[in-house]
Tab-separated table of C-alpha atoms in Angstrom:
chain	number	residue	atom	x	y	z
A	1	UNK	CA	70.936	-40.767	-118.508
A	2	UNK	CA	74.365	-41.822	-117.524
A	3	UNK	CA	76.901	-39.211	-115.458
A	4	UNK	CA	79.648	-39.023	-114.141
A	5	UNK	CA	79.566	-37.705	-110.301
A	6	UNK	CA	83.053	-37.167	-108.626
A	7	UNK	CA	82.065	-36.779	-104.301
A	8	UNK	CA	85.299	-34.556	-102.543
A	9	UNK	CA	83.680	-34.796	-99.110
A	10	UNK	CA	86.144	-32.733	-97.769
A	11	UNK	CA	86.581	-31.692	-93.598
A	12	UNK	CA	84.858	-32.113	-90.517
A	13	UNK	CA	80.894	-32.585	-90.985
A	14	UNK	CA	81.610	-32.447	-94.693
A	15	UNK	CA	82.151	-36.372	-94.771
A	16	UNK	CA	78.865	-36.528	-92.829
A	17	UNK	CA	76.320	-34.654	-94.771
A	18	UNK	CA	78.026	-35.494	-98.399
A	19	UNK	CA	76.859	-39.115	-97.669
A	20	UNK	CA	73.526	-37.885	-97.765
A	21	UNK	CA	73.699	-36.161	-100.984
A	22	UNK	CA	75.584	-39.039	-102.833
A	23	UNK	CA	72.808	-41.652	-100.958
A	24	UNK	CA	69.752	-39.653	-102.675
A	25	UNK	CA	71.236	-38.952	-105.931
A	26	UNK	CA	71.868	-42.788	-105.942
A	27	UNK	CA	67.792	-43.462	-105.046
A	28	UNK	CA	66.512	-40.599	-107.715
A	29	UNK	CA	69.004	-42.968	-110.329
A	30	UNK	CA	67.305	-45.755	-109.485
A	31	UNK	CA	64.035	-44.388	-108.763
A	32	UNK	CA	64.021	-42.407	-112.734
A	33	UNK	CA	66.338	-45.118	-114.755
A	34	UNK	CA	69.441	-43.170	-114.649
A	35	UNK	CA	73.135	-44.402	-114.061
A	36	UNK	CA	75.038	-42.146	-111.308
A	37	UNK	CA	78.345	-43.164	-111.487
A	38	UNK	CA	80.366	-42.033	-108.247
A	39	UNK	CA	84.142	-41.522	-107.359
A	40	UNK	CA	86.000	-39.612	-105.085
A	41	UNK	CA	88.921	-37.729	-104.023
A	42	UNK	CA	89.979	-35.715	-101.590
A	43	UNK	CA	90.531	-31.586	-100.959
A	44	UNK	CA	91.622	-29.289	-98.556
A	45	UNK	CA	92.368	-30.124	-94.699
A	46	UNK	CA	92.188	-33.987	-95.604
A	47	UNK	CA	94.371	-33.908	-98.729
A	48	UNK	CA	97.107	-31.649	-96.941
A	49	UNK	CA	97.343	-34.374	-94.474
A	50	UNK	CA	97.993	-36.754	-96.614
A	51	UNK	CA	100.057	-35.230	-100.077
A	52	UNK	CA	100.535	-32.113	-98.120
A	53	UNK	CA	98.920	-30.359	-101.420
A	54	UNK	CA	95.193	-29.022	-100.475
A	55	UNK	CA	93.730	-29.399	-104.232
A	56	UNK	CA	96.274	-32.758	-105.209
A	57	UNK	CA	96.919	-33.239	-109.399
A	58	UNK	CA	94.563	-36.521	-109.136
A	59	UNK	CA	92.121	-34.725	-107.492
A	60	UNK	CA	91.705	-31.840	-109.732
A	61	UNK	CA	92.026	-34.319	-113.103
A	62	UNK	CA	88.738	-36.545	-111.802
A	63	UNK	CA	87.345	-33.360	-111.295
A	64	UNK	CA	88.196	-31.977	-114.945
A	65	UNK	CA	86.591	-35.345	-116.105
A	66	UNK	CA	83.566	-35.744	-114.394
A	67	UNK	CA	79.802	-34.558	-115.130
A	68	UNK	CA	79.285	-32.605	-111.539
A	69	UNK	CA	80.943	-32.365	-108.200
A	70	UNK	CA	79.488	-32.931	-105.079
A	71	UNK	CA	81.223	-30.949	-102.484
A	72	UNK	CA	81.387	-30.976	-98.671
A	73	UNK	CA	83.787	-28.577	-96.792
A	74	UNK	CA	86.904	-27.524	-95.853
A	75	UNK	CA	88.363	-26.183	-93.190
A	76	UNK	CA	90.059	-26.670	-89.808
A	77	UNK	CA	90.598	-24.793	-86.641
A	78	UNK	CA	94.373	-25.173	-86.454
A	79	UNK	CA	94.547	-22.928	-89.657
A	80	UNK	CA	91.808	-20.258	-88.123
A	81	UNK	CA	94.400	-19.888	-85.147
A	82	UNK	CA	97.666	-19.480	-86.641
A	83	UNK	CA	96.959	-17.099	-89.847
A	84	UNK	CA	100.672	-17.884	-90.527
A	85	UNK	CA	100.458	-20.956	-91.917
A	86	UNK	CA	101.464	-21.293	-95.771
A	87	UNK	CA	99.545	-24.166	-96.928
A	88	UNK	CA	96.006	-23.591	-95.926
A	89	UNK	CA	92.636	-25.601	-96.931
A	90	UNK	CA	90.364	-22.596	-98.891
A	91	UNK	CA	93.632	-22.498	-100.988
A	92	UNK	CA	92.301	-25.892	-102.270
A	93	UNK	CA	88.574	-24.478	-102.796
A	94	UNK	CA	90.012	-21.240	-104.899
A	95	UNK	CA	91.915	-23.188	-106.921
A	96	UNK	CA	89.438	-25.633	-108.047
A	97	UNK	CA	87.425	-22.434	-108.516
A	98	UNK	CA	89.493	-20.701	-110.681
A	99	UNK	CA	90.652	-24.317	-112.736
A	100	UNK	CA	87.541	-25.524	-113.711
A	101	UNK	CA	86.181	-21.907	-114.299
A	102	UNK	CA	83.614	-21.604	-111.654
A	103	UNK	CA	83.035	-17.896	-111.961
A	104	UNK	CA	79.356	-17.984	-111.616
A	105	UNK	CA	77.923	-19.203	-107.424
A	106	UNK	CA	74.088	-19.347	-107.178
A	107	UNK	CA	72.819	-19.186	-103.969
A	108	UNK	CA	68.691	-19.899	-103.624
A	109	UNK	CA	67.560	-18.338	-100.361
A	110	UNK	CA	64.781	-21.201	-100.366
A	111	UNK	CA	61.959	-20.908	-97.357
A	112	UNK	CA	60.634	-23.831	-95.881
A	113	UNK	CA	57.034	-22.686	-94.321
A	114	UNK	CA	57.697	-25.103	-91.496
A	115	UNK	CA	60.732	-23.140	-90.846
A	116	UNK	CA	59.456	-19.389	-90.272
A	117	UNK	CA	59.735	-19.712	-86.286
A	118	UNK	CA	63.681	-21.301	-86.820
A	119	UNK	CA	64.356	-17.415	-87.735
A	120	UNK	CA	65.556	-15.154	-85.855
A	121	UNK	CA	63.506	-12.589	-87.875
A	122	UNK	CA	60.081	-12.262	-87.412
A	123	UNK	CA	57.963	-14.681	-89.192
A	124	UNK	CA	55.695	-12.260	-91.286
A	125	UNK	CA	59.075	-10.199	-92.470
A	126	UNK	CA	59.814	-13.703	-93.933
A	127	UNK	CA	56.970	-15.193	-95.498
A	128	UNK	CA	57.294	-15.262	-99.003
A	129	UNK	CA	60.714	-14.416	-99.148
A	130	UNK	CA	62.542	-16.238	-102.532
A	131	UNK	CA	66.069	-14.828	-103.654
A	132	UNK	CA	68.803	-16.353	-105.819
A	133	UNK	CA	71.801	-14.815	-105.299
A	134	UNK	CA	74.329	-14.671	-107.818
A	135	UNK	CA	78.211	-13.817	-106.324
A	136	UNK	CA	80.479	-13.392	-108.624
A	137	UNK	CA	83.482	-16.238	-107.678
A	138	UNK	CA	87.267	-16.141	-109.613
A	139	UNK	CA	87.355	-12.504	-109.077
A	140	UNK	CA	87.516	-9.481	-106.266
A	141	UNK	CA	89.730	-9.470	-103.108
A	142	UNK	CA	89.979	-13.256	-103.092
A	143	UNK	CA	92.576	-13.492	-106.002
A	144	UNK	CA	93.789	-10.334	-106.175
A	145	UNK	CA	97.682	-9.825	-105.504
A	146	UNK	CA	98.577	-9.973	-102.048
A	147	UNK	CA	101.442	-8.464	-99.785
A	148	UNK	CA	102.753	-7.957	-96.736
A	149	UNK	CA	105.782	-5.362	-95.519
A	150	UNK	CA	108.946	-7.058	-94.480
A	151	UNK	CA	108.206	-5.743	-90.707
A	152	UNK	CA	104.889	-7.980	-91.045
A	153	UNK	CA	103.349	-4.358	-89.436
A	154	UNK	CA	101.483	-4.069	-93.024
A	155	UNK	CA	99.096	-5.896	-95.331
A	156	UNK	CA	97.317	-5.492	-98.836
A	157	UNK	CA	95.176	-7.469	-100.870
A	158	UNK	CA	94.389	-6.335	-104.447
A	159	UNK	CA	90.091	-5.802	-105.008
A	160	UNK	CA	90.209	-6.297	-108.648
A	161	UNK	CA	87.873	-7.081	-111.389
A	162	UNK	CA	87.924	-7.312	-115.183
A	163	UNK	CA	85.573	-5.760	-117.354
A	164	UNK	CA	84.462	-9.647	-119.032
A	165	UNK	CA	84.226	-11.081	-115.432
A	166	UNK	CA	81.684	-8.436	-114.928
A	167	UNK	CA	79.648	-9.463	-117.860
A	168	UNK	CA	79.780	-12.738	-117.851
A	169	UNK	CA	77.997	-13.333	-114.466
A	170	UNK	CA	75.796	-10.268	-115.604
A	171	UNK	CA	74.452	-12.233	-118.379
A	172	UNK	CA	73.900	-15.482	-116.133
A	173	UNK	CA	72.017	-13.038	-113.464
A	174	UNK	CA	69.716	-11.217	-116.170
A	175	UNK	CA	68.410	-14.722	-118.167
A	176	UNK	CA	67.586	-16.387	-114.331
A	177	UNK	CA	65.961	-13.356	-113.444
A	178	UNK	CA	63.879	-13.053	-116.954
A	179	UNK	CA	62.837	-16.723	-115.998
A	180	UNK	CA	61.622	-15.339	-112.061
A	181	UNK	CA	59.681	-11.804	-111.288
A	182	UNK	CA	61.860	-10.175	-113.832
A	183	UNK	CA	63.798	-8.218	-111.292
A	184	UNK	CA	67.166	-7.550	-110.462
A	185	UNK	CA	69.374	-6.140	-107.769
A	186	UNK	CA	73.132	-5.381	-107.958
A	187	UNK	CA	74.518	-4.830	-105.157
A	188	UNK	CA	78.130	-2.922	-105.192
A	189	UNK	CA	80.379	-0.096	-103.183
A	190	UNK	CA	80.396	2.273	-106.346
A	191	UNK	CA	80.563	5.661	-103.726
A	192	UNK	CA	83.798	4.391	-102.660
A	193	UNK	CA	85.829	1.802	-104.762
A	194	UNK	CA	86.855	2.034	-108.543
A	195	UNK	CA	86.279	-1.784	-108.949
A	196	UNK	CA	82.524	-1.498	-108.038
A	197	UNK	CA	82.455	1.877	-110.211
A	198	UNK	CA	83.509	-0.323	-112.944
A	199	UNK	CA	81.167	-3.353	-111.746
A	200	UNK	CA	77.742	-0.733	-111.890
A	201	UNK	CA	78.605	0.861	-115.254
A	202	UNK	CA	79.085	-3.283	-116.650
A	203	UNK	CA	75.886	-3.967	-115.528
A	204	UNK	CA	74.130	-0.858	-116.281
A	205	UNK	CA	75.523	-1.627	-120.293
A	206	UNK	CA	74.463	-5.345	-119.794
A	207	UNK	CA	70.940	-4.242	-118.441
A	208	UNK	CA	70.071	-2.689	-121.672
A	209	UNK	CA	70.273	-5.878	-123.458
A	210	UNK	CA	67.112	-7.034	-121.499
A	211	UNK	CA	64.613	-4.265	-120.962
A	212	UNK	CA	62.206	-6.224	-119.648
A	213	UNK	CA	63.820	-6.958	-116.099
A	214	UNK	CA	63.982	-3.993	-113.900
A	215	UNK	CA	66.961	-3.074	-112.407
A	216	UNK	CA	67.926	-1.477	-109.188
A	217	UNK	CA	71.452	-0.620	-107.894
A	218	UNK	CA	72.186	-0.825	-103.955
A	219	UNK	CA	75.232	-0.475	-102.155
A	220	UNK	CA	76.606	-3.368	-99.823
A	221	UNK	CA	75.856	-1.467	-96.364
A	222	UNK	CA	72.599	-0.920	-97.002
A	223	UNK	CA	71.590	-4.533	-98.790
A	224	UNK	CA	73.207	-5.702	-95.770
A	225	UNK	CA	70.192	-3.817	-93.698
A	226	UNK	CA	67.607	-4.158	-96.831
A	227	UNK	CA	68.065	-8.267	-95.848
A	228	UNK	CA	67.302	-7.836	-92.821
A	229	UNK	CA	64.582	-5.536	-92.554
A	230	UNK	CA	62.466	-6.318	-95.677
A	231	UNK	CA	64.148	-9.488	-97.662
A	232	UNK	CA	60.654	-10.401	-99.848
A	233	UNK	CA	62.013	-6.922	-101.689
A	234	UNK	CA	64.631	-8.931	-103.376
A	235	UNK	CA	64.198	-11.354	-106.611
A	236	UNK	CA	67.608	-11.929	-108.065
A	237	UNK	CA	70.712	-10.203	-106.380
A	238	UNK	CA	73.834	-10.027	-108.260
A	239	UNK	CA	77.011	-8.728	-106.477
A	240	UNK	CA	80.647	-9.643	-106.601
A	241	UNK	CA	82.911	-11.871	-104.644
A	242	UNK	CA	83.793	-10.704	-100.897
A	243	UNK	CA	79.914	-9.337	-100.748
A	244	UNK	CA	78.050	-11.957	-102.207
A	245	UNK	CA	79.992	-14.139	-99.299
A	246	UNK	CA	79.087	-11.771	-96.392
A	247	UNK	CA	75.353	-11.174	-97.836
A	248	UNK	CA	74.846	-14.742	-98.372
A	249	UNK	CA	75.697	-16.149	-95.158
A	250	UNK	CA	73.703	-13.223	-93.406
A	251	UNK	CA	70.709	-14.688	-95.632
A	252	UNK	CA	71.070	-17.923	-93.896
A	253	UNK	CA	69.130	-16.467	-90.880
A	254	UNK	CA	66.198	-16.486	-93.369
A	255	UNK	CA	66.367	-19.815	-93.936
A	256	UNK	CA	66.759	-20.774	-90.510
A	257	UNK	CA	70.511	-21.664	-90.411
A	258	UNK	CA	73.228	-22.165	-92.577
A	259	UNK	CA	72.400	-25.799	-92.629
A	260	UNK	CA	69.705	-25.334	-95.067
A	261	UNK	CA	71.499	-23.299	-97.834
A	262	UNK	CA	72.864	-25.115	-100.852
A	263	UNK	CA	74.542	-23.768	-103.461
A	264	UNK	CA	75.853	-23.958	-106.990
A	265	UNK	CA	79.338	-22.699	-108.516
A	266	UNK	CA	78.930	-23.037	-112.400
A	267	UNK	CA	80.694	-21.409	-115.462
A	268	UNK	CA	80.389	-22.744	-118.772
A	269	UNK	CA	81.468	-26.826	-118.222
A	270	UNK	CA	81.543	-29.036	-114.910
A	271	UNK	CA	79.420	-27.607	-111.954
A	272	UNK	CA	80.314	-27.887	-108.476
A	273	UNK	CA	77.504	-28.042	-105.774
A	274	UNK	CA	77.786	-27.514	-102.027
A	275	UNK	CA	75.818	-26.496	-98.806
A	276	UNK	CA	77.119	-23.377	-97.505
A	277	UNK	CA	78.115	-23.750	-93.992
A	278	UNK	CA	81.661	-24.786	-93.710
A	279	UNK	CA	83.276	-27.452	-91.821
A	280	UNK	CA	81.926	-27.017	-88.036
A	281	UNK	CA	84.735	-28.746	-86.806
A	282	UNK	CA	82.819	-28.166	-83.383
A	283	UNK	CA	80.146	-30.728	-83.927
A	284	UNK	CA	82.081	-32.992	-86.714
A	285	UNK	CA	81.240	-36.623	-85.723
A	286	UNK	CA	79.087	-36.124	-83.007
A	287	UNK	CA	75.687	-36.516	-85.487
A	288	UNK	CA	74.370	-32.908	-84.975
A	289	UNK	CA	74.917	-32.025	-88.368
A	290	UNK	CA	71.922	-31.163	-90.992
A	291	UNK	CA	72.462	-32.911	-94.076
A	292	UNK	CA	69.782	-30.883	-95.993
A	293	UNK	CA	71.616	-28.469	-97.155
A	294	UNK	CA	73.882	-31.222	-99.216
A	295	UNK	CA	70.480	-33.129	-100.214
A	296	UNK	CA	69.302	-29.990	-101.747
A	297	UNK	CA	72.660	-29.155	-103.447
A	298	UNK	CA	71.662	-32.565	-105.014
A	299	UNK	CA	68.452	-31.235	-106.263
A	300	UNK	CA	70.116	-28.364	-107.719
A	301	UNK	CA	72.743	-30.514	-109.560
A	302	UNK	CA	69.834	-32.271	-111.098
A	303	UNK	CA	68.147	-29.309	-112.223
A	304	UNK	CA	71.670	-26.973	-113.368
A	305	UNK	CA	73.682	-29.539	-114.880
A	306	UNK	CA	71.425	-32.402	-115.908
A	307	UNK	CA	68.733	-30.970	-117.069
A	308	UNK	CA	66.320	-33.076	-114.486
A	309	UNK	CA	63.857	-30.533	-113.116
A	310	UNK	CA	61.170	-33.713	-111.991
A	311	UNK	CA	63.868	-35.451	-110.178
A	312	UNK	CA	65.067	-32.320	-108.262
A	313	UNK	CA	61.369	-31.123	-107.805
A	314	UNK	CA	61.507	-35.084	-106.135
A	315	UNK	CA	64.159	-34.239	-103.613
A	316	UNK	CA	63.131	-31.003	-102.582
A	317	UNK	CA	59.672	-32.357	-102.302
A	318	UNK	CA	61.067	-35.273	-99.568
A	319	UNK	CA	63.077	-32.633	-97.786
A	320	UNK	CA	59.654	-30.437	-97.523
A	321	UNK	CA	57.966	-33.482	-96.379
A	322	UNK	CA	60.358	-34.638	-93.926
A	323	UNK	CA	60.180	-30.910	-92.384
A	324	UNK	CA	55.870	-31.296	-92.604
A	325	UNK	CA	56.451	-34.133	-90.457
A	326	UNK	CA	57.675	-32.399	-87.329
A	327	UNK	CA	61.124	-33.531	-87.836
A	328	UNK	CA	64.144	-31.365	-87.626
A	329	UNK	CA	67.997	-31.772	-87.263
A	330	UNK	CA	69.366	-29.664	-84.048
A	331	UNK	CA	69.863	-26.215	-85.819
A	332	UNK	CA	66.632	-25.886	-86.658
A	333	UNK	CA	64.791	-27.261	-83.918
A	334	UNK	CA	62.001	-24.741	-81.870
A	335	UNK	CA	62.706	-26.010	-78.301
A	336	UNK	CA	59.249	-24.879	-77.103
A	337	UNK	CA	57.038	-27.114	-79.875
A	338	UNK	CA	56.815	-30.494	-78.185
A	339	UNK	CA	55.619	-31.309	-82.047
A	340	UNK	CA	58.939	-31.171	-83.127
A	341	UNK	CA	60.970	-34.702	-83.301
A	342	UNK	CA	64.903	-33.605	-83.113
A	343	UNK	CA	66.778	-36.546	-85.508
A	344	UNK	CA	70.429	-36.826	-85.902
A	345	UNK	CA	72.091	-36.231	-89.588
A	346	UNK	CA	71.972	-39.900	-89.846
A	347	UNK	CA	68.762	-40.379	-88.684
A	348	UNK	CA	67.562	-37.218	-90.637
A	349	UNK	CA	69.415	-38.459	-93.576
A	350	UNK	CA	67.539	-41.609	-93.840
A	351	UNK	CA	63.856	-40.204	-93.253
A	352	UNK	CA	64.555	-38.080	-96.306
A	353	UNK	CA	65.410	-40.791	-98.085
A	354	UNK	CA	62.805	-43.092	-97.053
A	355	UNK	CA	60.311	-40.015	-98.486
A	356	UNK	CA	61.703	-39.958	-101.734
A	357	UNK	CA	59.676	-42.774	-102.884
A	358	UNK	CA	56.885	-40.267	-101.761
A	359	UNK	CA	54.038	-38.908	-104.136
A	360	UNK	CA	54.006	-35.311	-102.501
């Protein structure tokens, strides 16, 4: 197999940990008899400083022509502390969103046994625990029309959705879940806004068109507590934009930390695969950072857009192994097992990628 990969590393520990992903994607090629062909570009924090455009033309036209995208982060602090700036990173990260059609984000909450005690949540509320989220991403709050008064005393941003934006991530959500436990959760605000009203009747109408998943309705405060308090409950959970965000990153804590979370924004042409946990400008070049998460938006790149389900099932395998082992990157360290060898994202990095060759 021969693809096209296009690597936008992006900010802060993004150029770390996308290394990582692009060095074992490179070893399953050669490992399996593909050809990985790389290139890269730059996007948000990094391209601003340098075109002053957050998603530049070039970047966006690899990105148009390429098989996948491997993704790092974006971000920077000086944006987070002056809200008044006009050219801003995520704009970069929307963009690309809504250009190549990315309307579709899968999220796999995916439990490492060897990582029950990173929790913060009790191991036995844990155990077991497998969810793929599916958040709705060109839509909601996020790209609705935005305003503010000419007194700068008020603000506005439009929650909308369309009908077909509705249904299109509805049908994604229903086949993966026909393929899992055959259950589904949406998750919406319908007691309060007309946009979720109109998200819960969608997928109501969509529902009927496969009987054989059962499927629940809950609103966003309570899935928010649901998570928490019994997560093994949830199979496949399908909510829209500014929820799926705030529930997803709350389900890091199952995982252990946001360090272990990949995830996958598809539609119907190029995907675009990235861990979840932003730029951590805070520990960006110091080697604390846990390249997992990018190795195992890898895997999922294998599996969603090539079609390689041995060659991910490879790379999730070395992760596991690497975690067997007693080693661990910083986040997800227990400070009271002596077991536990603490490795650098370099270091980390590597010892994955030494297990590949592996039979697990």
């Amino acid at each position: 197999m021969k693809k096209h990969i296009l690597v936008i590393s992006g900010d802060g520990i993004g150029q770390e940990v996308t290394q990582w992903g692009k060095a074992t994607l490179d070893q399953i090629a050669k490992n399996y008899g593909h050809e990985f062909i790389f290139d890269e570009a730059l996007m948000g924090h990094a391209a601003i400083e340098v075109t002053g455009n957050p998603l530049p033309d070039e970047t966006l036209e690899k990105a148009q022509k390429s098989d996948a995208i491997l993704f790092g982060a974006i971000g920077h602090a000086m944006y987070d502390n002056d809200p008044s700036l006009k050219v801003r990173p995520e704009q970069g990260l929307l963009k690309i969103r809504k250009e190549l059609g990315l309307y579709a984000n899968l999220r796999p909450i995916l439990l490492f046994d060897e990582l029950l005690e990173a929790s913060s949540i009790k191991s036995h509320i844990l155990k077991g625990t497998d969810i793929l989220f599916f958040r709705e991403l060109t839509g909601d709050v996020y790209f609705g029309e935005k305003s503010r008064s000419e007194d700068r005393n008020t603000a506005s941003d439009l929650m909308i959705y369309h009908k077909y934006e509705v249904e299109r991530i509805a049908h994604k959500a229903f086949q993966a879940a026909q393929q899992r436990s055959k259950k589904l959760c949406s998750v919406d605000k319908a007691n309060v806004l007309e946009s979720s009203r109109l998200w819960r009747e969608t997928v109501q109408e969509i529902a009927k068109q496969y009987p054989e998943v059962t499927t629940t309705h809950m609103f966003i405060d309570n899935a928010a507590m649901q998570l928490i308090k019994d997560p093994k409950q949830f199979d496949v959970v399908l909510t829209a934009n500014l929820f799926g965000d705030i529930l997803t990153d709350e389900a890091s804590q199952i995982a252990g930390s946001m360090g272990m979370l990949a995830s996958a924004s598809v539609g119907d042409g190029v995907g675009f695969y990235e861990p979840i946990h932003g730029s951590a400008h805070d520990i960006a070049g110091k080697n604390l950072a846990n390249p997992l998460a990018s190795i195992l938006s890898a895997a999922l790149m294998l599996e969603i857009s090539f079609g390689l389900k041995e060659e991910a099932k490879t790379l999730v395998n070395a992760v596991d192994q690497a975690l067997k082992e007693g080693f661990r990157t910083k986040d997800i360290a227990d400070q009271n097992t002596e077991a536990t060898k603490v490795l650098g994202t370099q270091e980390m990095g590597n010892k994955v990628l030494g297990l590949i060759n592996v039979k697990n």
